[in-house]
CSV table of C-alpha atoms in Angstrom, one decimal:
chain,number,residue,atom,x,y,z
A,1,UNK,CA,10.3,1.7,-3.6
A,2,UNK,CA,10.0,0.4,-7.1
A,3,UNK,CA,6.4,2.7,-9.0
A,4,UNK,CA,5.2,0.2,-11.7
A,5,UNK,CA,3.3,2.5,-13.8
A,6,UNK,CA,0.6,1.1,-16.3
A,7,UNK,CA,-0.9,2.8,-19.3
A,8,UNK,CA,-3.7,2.8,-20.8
A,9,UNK,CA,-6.2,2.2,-17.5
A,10,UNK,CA,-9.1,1.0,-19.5
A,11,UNK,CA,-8.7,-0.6,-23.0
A,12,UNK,CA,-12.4,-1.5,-25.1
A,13,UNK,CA,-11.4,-4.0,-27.7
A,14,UNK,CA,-13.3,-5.4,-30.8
A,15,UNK,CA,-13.3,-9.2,-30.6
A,16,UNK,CA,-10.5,-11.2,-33.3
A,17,UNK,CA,-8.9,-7.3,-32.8
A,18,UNK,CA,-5.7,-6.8,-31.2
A,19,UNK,CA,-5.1,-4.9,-27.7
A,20,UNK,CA,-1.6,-3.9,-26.0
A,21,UNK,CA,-0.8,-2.8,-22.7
A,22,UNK,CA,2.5,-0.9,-21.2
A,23,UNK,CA,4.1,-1.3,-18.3
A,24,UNK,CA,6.8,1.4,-16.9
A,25,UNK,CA,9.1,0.8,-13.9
A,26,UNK,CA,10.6,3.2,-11.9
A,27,UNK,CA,14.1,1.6,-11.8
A,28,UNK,CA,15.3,-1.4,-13.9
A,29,UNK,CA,14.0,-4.8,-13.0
A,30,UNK,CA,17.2,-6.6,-14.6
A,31,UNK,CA,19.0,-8.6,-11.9
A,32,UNK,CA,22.4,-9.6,-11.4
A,33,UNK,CA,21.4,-13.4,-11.8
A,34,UNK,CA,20.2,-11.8,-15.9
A,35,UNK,CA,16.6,-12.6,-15.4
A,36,UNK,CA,14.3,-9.7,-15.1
A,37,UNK,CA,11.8,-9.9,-12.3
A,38,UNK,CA,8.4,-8.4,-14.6
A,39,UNK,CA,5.2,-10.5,-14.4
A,40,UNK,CA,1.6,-10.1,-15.8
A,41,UNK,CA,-1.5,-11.3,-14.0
A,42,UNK,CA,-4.9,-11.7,-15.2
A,43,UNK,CA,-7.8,-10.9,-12.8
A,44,UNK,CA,-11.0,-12.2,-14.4
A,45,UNK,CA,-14.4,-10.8,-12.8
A,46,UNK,CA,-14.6,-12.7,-9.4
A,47,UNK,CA,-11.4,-14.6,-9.2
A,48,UNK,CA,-8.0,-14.5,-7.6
A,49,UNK,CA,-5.0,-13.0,-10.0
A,50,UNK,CA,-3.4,-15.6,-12.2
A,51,UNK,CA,-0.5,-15.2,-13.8
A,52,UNK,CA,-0.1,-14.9,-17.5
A,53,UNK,CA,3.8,-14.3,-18.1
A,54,UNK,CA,6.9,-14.6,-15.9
A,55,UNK,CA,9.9,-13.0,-16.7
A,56,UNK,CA,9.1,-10.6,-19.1
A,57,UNK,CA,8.0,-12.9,-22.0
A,58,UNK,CA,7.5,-16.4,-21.0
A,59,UNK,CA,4.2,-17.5,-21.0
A,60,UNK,CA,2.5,-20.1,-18.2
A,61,UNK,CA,1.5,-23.0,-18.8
A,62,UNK,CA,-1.8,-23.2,-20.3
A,63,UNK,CA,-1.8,-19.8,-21.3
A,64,UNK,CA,-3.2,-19.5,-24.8
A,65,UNK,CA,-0.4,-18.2,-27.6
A,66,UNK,CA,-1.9,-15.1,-28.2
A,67,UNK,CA,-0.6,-13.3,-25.1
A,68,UNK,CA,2.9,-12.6,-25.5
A,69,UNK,CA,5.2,-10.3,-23.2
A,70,UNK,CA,8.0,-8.2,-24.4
A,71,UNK,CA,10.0,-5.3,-23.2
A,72,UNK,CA,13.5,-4.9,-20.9
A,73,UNK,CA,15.3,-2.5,-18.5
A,74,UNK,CA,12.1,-0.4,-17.5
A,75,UNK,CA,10.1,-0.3,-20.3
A,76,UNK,CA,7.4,-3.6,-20.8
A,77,UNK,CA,4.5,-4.4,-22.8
A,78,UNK,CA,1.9,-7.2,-22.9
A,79,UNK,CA,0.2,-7.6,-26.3
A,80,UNK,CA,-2.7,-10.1,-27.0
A,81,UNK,CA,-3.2,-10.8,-30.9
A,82,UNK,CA,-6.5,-11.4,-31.0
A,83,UNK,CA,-8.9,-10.6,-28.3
A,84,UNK,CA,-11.5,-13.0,-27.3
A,85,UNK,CA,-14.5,-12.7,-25.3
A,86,UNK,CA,-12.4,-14.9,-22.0
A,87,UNK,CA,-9.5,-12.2,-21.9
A,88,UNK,CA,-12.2,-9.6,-20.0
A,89,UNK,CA,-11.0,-8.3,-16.8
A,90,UNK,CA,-7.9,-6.2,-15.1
A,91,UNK,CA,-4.4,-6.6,-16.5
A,92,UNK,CA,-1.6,-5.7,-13.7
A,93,UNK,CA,2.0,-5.7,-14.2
A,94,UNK,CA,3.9,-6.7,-10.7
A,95,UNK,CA,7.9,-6.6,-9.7
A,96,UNK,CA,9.5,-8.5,-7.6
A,97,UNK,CA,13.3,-7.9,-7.9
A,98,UNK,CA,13.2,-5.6,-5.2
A,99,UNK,CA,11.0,-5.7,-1.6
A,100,UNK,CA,8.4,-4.0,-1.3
A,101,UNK,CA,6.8,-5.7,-4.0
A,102,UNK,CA,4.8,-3.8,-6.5
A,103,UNK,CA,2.4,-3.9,-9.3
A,104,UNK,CA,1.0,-1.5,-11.3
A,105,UNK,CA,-2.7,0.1,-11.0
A,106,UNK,CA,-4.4,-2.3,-13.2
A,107,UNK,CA,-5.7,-1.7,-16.7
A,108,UNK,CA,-9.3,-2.7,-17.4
A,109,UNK,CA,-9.8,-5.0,-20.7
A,110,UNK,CA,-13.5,-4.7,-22.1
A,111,UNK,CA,-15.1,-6.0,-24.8
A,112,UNK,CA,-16.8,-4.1,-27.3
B,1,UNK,CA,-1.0,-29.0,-6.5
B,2,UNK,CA,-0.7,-26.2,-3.7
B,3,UNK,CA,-4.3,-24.9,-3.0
B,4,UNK,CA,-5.0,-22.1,-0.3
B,5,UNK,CA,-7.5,-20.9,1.4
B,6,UNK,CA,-8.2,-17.8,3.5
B,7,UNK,CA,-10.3,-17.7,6.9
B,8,UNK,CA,-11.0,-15.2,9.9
B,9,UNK,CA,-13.4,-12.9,10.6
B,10,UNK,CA,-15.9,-10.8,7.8
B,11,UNK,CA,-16.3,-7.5,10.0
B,12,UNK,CA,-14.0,-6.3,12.5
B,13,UNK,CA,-14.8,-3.2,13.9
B,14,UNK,CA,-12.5,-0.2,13.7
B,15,UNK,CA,-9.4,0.1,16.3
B,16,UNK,CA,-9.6,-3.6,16.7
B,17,UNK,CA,-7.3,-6.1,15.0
B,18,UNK,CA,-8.1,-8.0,12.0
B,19,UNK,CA,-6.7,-11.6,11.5
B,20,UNK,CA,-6.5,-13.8,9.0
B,21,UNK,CA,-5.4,-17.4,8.3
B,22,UNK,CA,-4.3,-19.2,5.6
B,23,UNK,CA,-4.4,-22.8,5.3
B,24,UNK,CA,-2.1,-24.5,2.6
B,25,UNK,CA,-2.8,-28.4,1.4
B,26,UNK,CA,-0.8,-30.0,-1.0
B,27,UNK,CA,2.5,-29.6,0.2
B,28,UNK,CA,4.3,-28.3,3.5
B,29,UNK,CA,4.7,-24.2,4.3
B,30,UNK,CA,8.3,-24.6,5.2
B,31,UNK,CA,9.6,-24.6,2.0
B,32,UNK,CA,8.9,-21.3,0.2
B,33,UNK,CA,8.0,-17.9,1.0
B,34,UNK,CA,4.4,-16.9,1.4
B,35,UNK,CA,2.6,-13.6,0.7
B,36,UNK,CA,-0.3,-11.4,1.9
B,37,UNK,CA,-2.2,-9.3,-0.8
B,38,UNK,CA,-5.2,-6.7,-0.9
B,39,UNK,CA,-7.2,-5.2,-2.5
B,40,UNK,CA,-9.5,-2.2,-1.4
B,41,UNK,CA,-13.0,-2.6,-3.4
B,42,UNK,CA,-12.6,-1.3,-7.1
B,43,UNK,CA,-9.1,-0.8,-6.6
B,44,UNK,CA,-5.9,-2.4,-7.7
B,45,UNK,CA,-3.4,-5.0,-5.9
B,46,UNK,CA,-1.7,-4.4,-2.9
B,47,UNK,CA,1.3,-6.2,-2.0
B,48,UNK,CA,1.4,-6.5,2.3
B,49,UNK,CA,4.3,-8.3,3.1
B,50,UNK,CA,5.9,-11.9,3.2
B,51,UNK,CA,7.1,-14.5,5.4
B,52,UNK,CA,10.0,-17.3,4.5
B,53,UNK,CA,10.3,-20.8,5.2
B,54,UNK,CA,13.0,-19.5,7.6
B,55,UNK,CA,10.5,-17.2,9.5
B,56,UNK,CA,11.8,-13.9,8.2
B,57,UNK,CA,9.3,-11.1,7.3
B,58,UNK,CA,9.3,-8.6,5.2
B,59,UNK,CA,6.2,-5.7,4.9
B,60,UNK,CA,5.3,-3.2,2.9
B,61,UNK,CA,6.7,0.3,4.9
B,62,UNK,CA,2.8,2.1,4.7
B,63,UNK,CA,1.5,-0.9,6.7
B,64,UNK,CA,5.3,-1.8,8.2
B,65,UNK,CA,3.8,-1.0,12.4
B,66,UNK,CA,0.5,-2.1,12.1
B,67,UNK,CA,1.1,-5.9,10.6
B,68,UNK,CA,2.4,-8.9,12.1
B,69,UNK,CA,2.7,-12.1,9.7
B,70,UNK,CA,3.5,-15.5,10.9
B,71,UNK,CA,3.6,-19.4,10.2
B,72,UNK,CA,2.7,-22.5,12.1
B,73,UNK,CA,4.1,-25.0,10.6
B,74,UNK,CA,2.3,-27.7,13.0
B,75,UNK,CA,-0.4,-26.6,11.2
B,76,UNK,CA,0.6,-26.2,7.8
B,77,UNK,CA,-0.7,-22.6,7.7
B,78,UNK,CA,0.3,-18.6,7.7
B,79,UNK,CA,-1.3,-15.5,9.7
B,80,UNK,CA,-2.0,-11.9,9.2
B,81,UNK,CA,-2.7,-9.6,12.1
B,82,UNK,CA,-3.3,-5.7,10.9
B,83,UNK,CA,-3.7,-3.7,14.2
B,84,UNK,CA,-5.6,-0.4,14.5
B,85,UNK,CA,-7.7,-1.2,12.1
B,86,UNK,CA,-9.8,2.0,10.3
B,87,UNK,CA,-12.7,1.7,7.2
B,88,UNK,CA,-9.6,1.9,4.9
B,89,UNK,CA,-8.5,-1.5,5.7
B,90,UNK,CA,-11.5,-2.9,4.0
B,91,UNK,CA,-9.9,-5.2,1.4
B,92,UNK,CA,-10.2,-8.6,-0.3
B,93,UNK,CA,-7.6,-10.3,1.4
B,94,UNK,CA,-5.5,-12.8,-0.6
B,95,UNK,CA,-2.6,-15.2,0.4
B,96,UNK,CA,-0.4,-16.6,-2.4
B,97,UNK,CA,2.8,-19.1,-2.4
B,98,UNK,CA,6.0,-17.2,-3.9
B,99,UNK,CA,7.9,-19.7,-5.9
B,100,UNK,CA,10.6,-19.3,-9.3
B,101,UNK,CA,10.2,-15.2,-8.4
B,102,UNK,CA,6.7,-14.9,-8.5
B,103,UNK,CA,3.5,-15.3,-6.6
B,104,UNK,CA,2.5,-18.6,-8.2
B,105,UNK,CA,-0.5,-19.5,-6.4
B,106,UNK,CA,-3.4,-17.4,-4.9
B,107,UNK,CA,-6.0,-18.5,-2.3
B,108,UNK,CA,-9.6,-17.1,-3.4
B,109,UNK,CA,-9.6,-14.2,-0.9
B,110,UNK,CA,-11.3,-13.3,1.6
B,111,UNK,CA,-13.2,-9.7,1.8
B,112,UNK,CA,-12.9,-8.2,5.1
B,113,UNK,CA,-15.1,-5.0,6.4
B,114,UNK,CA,-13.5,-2.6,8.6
B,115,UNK,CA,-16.9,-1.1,10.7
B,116,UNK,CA,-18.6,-0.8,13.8
């Protein structure tokens, strides 16, 4: 089974202040078919996951410009320019080139 | 748009089985694969297992003899039974479409206690 493995868990960030998050995988999501299979969800307090960026660095629609995705092989990083008050909640990296689907344990974004 | 929504039971008692149902509007189940997700309280995402608009499943191996997923397509909607259920089955439980790779759309979950 693929580990996705996240780092840092908790992140306290000043608002208009940058904040990054890494994502490690156990084995390399690159497929065959050249796409990598690395996604970032947004869990805001009291709501369902939504996704942020498929793909490594391909953002969905409607999410803002300052999120941005980066990274290849095993290695993977979300970075938000400029935090704002709305980005609050868990950040979870999740494979899915391989079953059993995995994501990692979450890191918690918190404004300062 | 695809919308979801989870139903069943809010306590099952432990041994017991707990089921859940997710209803889908906004398009027909038999074209994409569908997922299960939980997440125990304060705790991170777990991925359950899937079924495809063929029927085939697929389950995490931790939860592999204890869950049954299937579809009803009459009904436009997608099951989860988790046998022997114990206190550490106590979850939000989500359901979500898989489409382009990814799990694309999430019902708004359903917490479920595991106690007598």
């Amino acid at each position: 089974d693929i580990v996705m493995t996240q780092t840092p868990l908790s992140l306290s960030v000043t608002p208009g202040q940058p904040a990054s998050i890494s994502c490690k995988s156990s084995q390399s999501l690159l497929q065959s078919d050249g796409k990598t299979y690395l996604f970032w969800y947004l869990q805001k307090p009291g709501q369902s996951p939504q996704l942020l960026i498929y793909e490594v660095s391909n953002r969905f629609s409607g999410v803002p410009n300052r999120f941005s995705g980066s990274g290849s092989g095993t290695d993977f990083t979300l970075k938000i320019s400029r935090v704002e008050a709305e980005d609050v909640g868990f950040y979870y990296c999740m494979q899915t080139i391989e079953l059993p689907y995995s994501f990692g344990q979450g890191t918690k974004l918190e404004i300062k | 748009q695809f919308q979801l929504e989870e139903s069943g039971p809010g306590l099952v008692k432990p041994s017991e089985t707990l089921s859940l149902t997710c209803s889908v509007s906004g398009g027909s189940i038999s074209h994409y694969h569908w997922s299960w997700i939980r997440q125990p309280p304060g705790k991170g995402l777990e991925w359950i297992g899937q079924i495809s608009d063929s029927g085939s499943t697929n389950y995490t191996p931790s939860l592999k003899s204890r869950v049954t997923i299937s579809m009803d397509t009459s009904k436009n909607r997608f099951s989860l039974k988790l046998s022997s259920a114990t206190a550490a089955d106590t979850a939000m439980y989500y359901c979500a479409r898989f489409a382009f790779g990814v799990l694309l759309y999430w019902g708004p979950g359903m917490f479920v206690i595991v106690s007598s």
